[in-house]
Coordinates of C-alpha atoms in Angstrom, one line a residue:
M1 CA 0.0 0.0 0.0
E2 CA 2.8 2.3 0.9
K3 CA 4.4 1.6 -2.5
F4 CA 1.2 2.5 -4.3
Y5 CA 1.0 5.9 -2.7
K6 CA 4.7 6.6 -3.0
K7 CA 4.3 6.2 -6.8
Q8 CA 1.3 8.5 -6.9
I9 CA 3.0 11.2 -4.8
K10 CA 6.1 11.0 -6.9
L11 CA 4.0 11.6 -10.0
W12 CA 2.3 14.7 -8.5
K13 CA 5.7 16.1 -7.4
E14 CA 6.9 15.7 -11.0
V15 CA 3.8 17.6 -12.2
Y16 CA 4.3 20.3 -9.7
E17 CA 8.0 20.7 -10.5
D18 CA 7.3 20.8 -14.3
W19 CA 4.9 23.7 -13.7
N20 CA 7.4 25.6 -11.6
N21 CA 10.2 25.0 -14.1
S22 CA 8.2 25.9 -17.2
E23 CA 8.0 29.5 -18.4
S24 CA 5.1 28.6 -20.7
W25 CA 3.0 27.1 -17.8
Q26 CA 3.9 30.0 -15.6
R27 CA 2.6 32.4 -18.2
C28 CA -0.8 30.6 -18.1
L29 CA -0.9 30.6 -14.3
N30 CA 0.0 34.3 -14.2
A31 CA -2.7 35.1 -16.8
L32 CA -5.5 33.4 -15.0
P33 CA -6.2 36.4 -12.7
Q34 CA -6.8 38.5 -15.9
Y35 CA -9.7 36.2 -16.7
V36 CA -11.0 36.1 -13.1
Y37 CA -10.7 39.8 -12.3
N38 CA -10.6 41.6 -15.6
G39 CA -12.8 39.5 -17.8
T40 CA -10.2 38.7 -20.4
E41 CA -11.4 35.8 -22.6
E42 CA -8.6 35.4 -25.2
F43 CA -4.9 35.1 -24.5
T44 CA -1.9 35.1 -26.8
F45 CA 1.5 33.9 -25.7
R46 CA 4.6 34.2 -27.9
E47 CA 6.5 31.0 -27.5
E48 CA 9.9 29.9 -28.7
I49 CA 9.1 26.5 -30.4
F50 CA 12.7 25.8 -31.1
P51 CA 15.8 28.0 -31.0
G52 CA 15.2 31.1 -33.1
Y53 CA 11.7 30.2 -34.1
F54 CA 8.8 31.9 -32.4
K55 CA 5.1 31.3 -32.7
D56 CA 2.0 33.0 -31.2
L57 CA -0.2 30.5 -29.3
H58 CA -3.8 31.4 -28.8
H59 CA -5.9 30.1 -25.9
D60 CA -9.4 30.9 -24.7
S61 CA -10.4 31.0 -21.0
F62 CA -11.5 27.4 -21.1
Q63 CA -8.1 26.2 -22.4
L64 CA -6.2 28.5 -20.0
Y65 CA -8.1 27.3 -16.9
G66 CA -7.7 23.7 -18.0
F67 CA -3.9 24.1 -18.2
C68 CA -3.9 25.6 -14.7
N69 CA -6.0 22.8 -13.2
D70 CA -3.0 20.4 -13.3
Y71 CA -1.0 22.9 -11.2
F72 CA -3.9 23.4 -8.7
Q73 CA -4.4 19.7 -8.3
A74 CA -0.7 18.9 -7.8
K75 CA -0.4 21.7 -5.3
A76 CA -3.5 20.4 -3.4
V77 CA -2.2 16.8 -3.2
L78 CA 1.2 17.9 -1.9
E79 CA -0.3 20.3 0.7
F80 CA -2.4 17.5 1.9
E81 CA 0.5 15.1 2.1
E82 CA 2.8 17.7 3.9
N83 CA 0.3 19.4 6.1
N84 CA -2.7 17.0 6.4
D85 CA -4.9 19.8 5.1
Y86 CA -7.8 17.9 3.6
S87 CA -9.6 21.2 2.8
K88 CA -6.8 22.0 0.3
L89 CA -7.2 18.6 -1.3
L90 CA -11.0 19.3 -1.7
E91 CA -10.1 22.7 -3.2
G92 CA -8.0 21.1 -5.9
Y93 CA -10.8 18.8 -7.1
Y94 CA -13.3 21.7 -6.7
H95 CA -11.5 23.5 -9.5
H96 CA -12.6 20.6 -11.8
I97 CA -16.2 21.3 -11.0
L98 CA -15.8 25.0 -12.0
Y99 CA -13.9 23.9 -15.1
I100 CA -16.9 21.6 -16.1
I101 CA -19.2 24.6 -15.7
L102 CA -17.0 26.8 -17.8
G103 CA -17.0 23.9 -20.4
E104 CA -20.7 24.1 -20.5
K105 CA -20.4 27.8 -21.5
H106 CA -18.0 26.9 -24.2
S107 CA -19.8 23.7 -25.3
K108 CA -16.6 21.7 -24.7
F109 CA -15.6 18.6 -22.8
E110 CA -12.3 18.4 -20.8
L111 CA -9.6 17.2 -23.0
G112 CA -8.5 13.7 -22.1
W113 CA -11.3 13.0 -19.7
L114 CA -13.7 10.0 -20.3
E115 CA -16.8 8.5 -18.8
Y116 CA -15.2 7.3 -15.6
D117 CA -13.6 10.7 -15.0
F118 CA -16.9 12.5 -15.2
S119 CA -18.6 9.8 -13.1
L120 CA -16.0 10.1 -10.3
L121 CA -16.2 13.9 -10.5
L122 CA -20.0 13.6 -10.1
I123 CA -19.5 11.4 -7.0
F124 CA -17.1 14.0 -5.6
T125 CA -19.6 16.8 -6.4
I126 CA -22.6 15.1 -4.7
T127 CA -20.5 14.3 -1.7
Y128 CA -18.9 17.7 -1.0
F129 CA -20.5 20.3 -3.3
P130 CA -24.1 19.1 -3.9
Q131 CA -25.3 22.5 -5.2
Y132 CA -23.4 21.7 -8.4
T133 CA -24.7 18.2 -8.8
S134 CA -27.2 18.9 -11.6
I135 CA -24.8 20.6 -14.0
V136 CA -22.0 18.1 -13.4
G137 CA -24.4 15.2 -13.8
K138 CA -25.9 16.6 -17.0
H139 CA -22.4 17.1 -18.3
L140 CA -21.8 13.4 -17.8
A141 CA -25.1 12.5 -19.5
K142 CA -24.3 14.7 -22.4
F143 CA -20.9 13.1 -22.8
L144 CA -22.4 9.6 -22.7
K145 CA -24.9 10.6 -25.3
F146 CA -22.1 12.2 -27.4
R147 CA -20.1 8.9 -27.2
S148 CA -23.0 6.6 -27.8
E149 CA -23.8 8.5 -31.1
G150 CA -20.2 8.1 -32.2
N151 CA -19.6 11.9 -32.3
S152 CA -16.4 11.9 -30.3
G153 CA -14.0 10.8 -33.0
L154 CA -13.3 7.8 -30.8
N155 CA -14.9 4.4 -31.3
S156 CA -18.5 4.3 -30.3
Y157 CA -19.6 1.6 -27.9
G158 CA -23.1 1.5 -29.2
K159 CA -26.1 2.6 -27.1
K160 CA -25.1 0.7 -24.0
Y161 CA -21.9 0.1 -22.0
H162 CA -21.3 -3.5 -21.1
K163 CA -19.4 -5.4 -18.5
M164 CA -16.4 -5.7 -20.8
F165 CA -15.7 -2.1 -19.9
G166 CA -14.5 -2.0 -16.3
F167 CA -15.3 1.7 -15.9
S168 CA -19.1 0.9 -16.1
N169 CA -18.8 0.2 -12.4
V170 CA -18.1 3.8 -11.4
I171 CA -20.9 5.0 -13.8
W172 CA -23.2 2.6 -12.0
L173 CA -22.0 3.8 -8.6
S174 CA -22.6 7.5 -9.6
V175 CA -26.2 6.5 -10.3
F176 CA -26.5 4.7 -7.0
I177 CA -25.2 7.8 -5.1
C178 CA -27.4 10.2 -7.1
K179 CA -30.4 8.1 -6.0
W180 CA -29.3 8.1 -2.5
Y181 CA -29.2 11.8 -2.3
G182 CA -32.5 12.2 -4.2
F183 CA -31.3 13.1 -7.6
N184 CA -33.6 10.5 -9.2
D185 CA -34.2 12.2 -12.5
L186 CA -30.5 12.7 -13.1
A187 CA -29.8 9.1 -12.2
K188 CA -32.4 8.0 -14.7
E189 CA -30.9 10.1 -17.4
I190 CA -27.4 8.7 -16.9
Q191 CA -28.7 5.2 -16.6
N192 CA -30.1 5.3 -20.1
Y193 CA -26.6 4.8 -21.5
F194 CA -25.4 1.6 -19.8
D195 CA -26.5 -1.9 -18.9
V196 CA -27.1 -2.4 -15.2
I197 CA -24.3 -4.9 -14.7
V198 CA -22.1 -4.2 -11.7
D199 CA -19.0 -5.9 -10.4
P200 CA -19.8 -8.1 -7.3
T201 CA -17.4 -5.9 -5.3
Y202 CA -19.6 -2.9 -5.8
Q203 CA -22.7 -4.9 -5.3
L204 CA -21.5 -6.1 -1.9
A205 CA -20.5 -2.6 -0.8
T206 CA -23.9 -1.0 -1.7
E207 CA -26.0 -3.8 -0.3
N208 CA -24.1 -3.7 3.0
L209 CA -23.4 0.1 3.1
L210 CA -25.3 0.6 6.4
S211 CA -24.1 -2.6 8.1
T212 CA -22.9 -2.4 11.7
D213 CA -21.1 -5.7 11.4
E214 CA -17.4 -4.9 11.6
G215 CA -16.4 -7.9 9.6
I216 CA -18.9 -7.2 6.8
V217 CA -17.9 -3.5 6.5
N218 CA -14.2 -4.3 6.4
T219 CA -14.8 -6.9 3.8
W220 CA -16.5 -4.6 1.3
V221 CA -14.0 -1.7 2.1
A222 CA -11.1 -4.1 1.4
G223 CA -12.8 -5.3 -1.8
L224 CA -13.2 -1.7 -3.1
S225 CA -9.6 -0.9 -2.1
D226 CA -8.3 -3.9 -4.0
F227 CA -10.5 -3.1 -7.0
H228 CA -9.1 0.5 -7.0
I229 CA -5.5 -0.6 -6.9
K230 CA -6.0 -3.3 -9.5
N231 CA -7.7 -0.9 -11.9
S232 CA -5.3 2.0 -11.4
K233 CA -3.4 1.5 -14.6
D234 CA -2.7 3.2 -17.9
N235 CA -5.6 1.4 -19.7
L236 CA -8.5 3.3 -21.2
T237 CA -11.0 0.5 -20.3
L238 CA -10.2 0.8 -16.6
P239 CA -12.0 3.2 -14.2
F240 CA -8.8 4.7 -12.7
N241 CA -6.8 5.2 -15.8
N242 CA -6.4 8.9 -15.0
Y243 CA -3.9 9.7 -12.3
Y244 CA -6.2 12.3 -10.9
W245 CA -8.3 9.5 -9.4
Q246 CA -5.6 6.9 -8.7
Y247 CA -4.4 8.9 -5.7
Y248 CA -7.8 9.8 -4.4
P249 CA -10.3 6.9 -3.9
I250 CA -13.4 9.1 -3.9
E251 CA -15.7 6.2 -4.7
I252 CA -14.8 4.7 -1.3
I253 CA -14.8 8.0 0.6
A254 CA -18.2 8.9 -0.8
L255 CA -19.7 5.7 0.6
L256 CA -18.1 6.3 4.0
E257 CA -19.5 9.8 4.0
I258 CA -23.0 8.3 3.5
R259 CA -22.4 6.1 6.5
Q260 CA -21.3 9.1 8.6
K261 CA -24.4 11.0 7.6
E262 CA -26.4 8.0 8.8
N263 CA -24.6 8.2 12.2
L264 CA -22.8 4.9 11.6
S265 CA -19.3 4.6 12.9
N266 CA -16.4 4.3 10.5
E267 CA -14.0 3.7 13.4
I268 CA -14.5 0.0 12.9
I269 CA -12.7 0.2 9.5
K270 CA -9.2 -1.2 9.5
N271 CA -7.7 -0.7 6.1
D272 CA -4.3 0.5 5.1
F273 CA -5.3 1.9 1.8
I274 CA -8.1 4.1 3.0
K275 CA -6.8 5.0 6.5
K276 CA -5.1 8.3 5.5
F277 CA -8.5 9.7 4.6
L278 CA -10.6 8.3 7.5
P279 CA -9.9 11.1 10.0
Y280 CA -11.5 13.6 7.6
I281 CA -14.8 11.7 7.0
G282 CA -17.7 13.9 8.1
K283 CA -15.6 16.9 9.0
Y284 CA -16.1 19.3 6.1
S285 CA -19.5 20.8 5.9
S286 CA -17.9 24.1 4.8
I287 CA -14.5 24.9 3.3
E288 CA -12.5 28.1 3.2
F289 CA -10.9 28.7 -0.2
D290 CA -8.2 31.0 -1.2
E291 CA -9.1 34.4 -2.8
L292 CA -8.7 33.3 -6.4
T293 CA -10.8 30.2 -5.9
R294 CA -13.5 32.2 -4.2
A295 CA -13.6 34.7 -7.0
L296 CA -13.9 32.1 -9.8
P297 CA -17.6 31.3 -9.4
K298 CA -18.4 35.0 -9.7
R299 CA -16.7 35.0 -13.1
I300 CA -17.9 31.6 -14.3
P301 CA -21.6 31.6 -15.1
V302 CA -22.8 29.5 -12.2
L303 CA -26.5 30.2 -12.5
S304 CA -29.5 28.2 -11.2
V305 CA -28.3 25.1 -12.8
W306 CA -28.9 22.6 -10.1
S307 CA -32.0 20.9 -9.0
T308 CA -33.4 20.2 -5.5
P309 CA -33.3 16.5 -4.6
T310 CA -36.5 14.8 -3.7
N311 CA -37.4 11.3 -2.6
A312 CA -34.0 10.5 -1.2
V313 CA -33.2 6.8 -0.9
S314 CA -32.7 5.6 2.6

């Protein structure tokens, strides 16, 4: 387990160092306040492509913010590792929610993200920032529709996702959690695009989510942990192909947050993979962001895009 996290932390350190050592990336980071505070939408940077040859590179606000997200995420992971500041980790992933909303304005999807990424972001959103659930969920549904119609330039999987694609599990879990919090219409919309076939590991976890039996709870937590590690590889058919989610097992954390809301103890859980996150379960009803992060929602068109949940599953 220690080896797994060491590899992830090493990767995030490399991302952070690349940002700090790159003049091009630093230009993007320094330009972001121009978008946030001055309303600048288009940016041009003159870059030296190779010695003696310069070219003007043009970016809109969506591209610029997307570039900066890697920096924000790397910084968040390292601050959590160094200072045990879970609020900073949440802030790093929160930037992706705002990025999705900006993408809606530009009618664009995040470059390099696929179904499992948007599903895991939806799980994160419902758990910590439920006011944005509707727009993030609809973004996922729109992407699923886009892919099912073969419009993405990638191979279409037809109208339904099947068990041969391991990432269907996290799509299924996002639907389960939507229903739990009462976003039933959204769950139904997402569910249109995949067959209800779930790995036994996920089935066991959801069926015994509210168990008070220490052995049963530790069994399904261990199963989800093993599934996460096994599927954290550079393989586009796996749910944790993206290093953003390899480090942060939000699918497990979200289920433990539900247990906490139901006044069930998570102290009975003994698991080396998830233990670093256990002290923070149920502790973050409000989070204090830095000034730039607080200003971003005022700049990004966050309107009345979310729905009020009804008929929550219990």
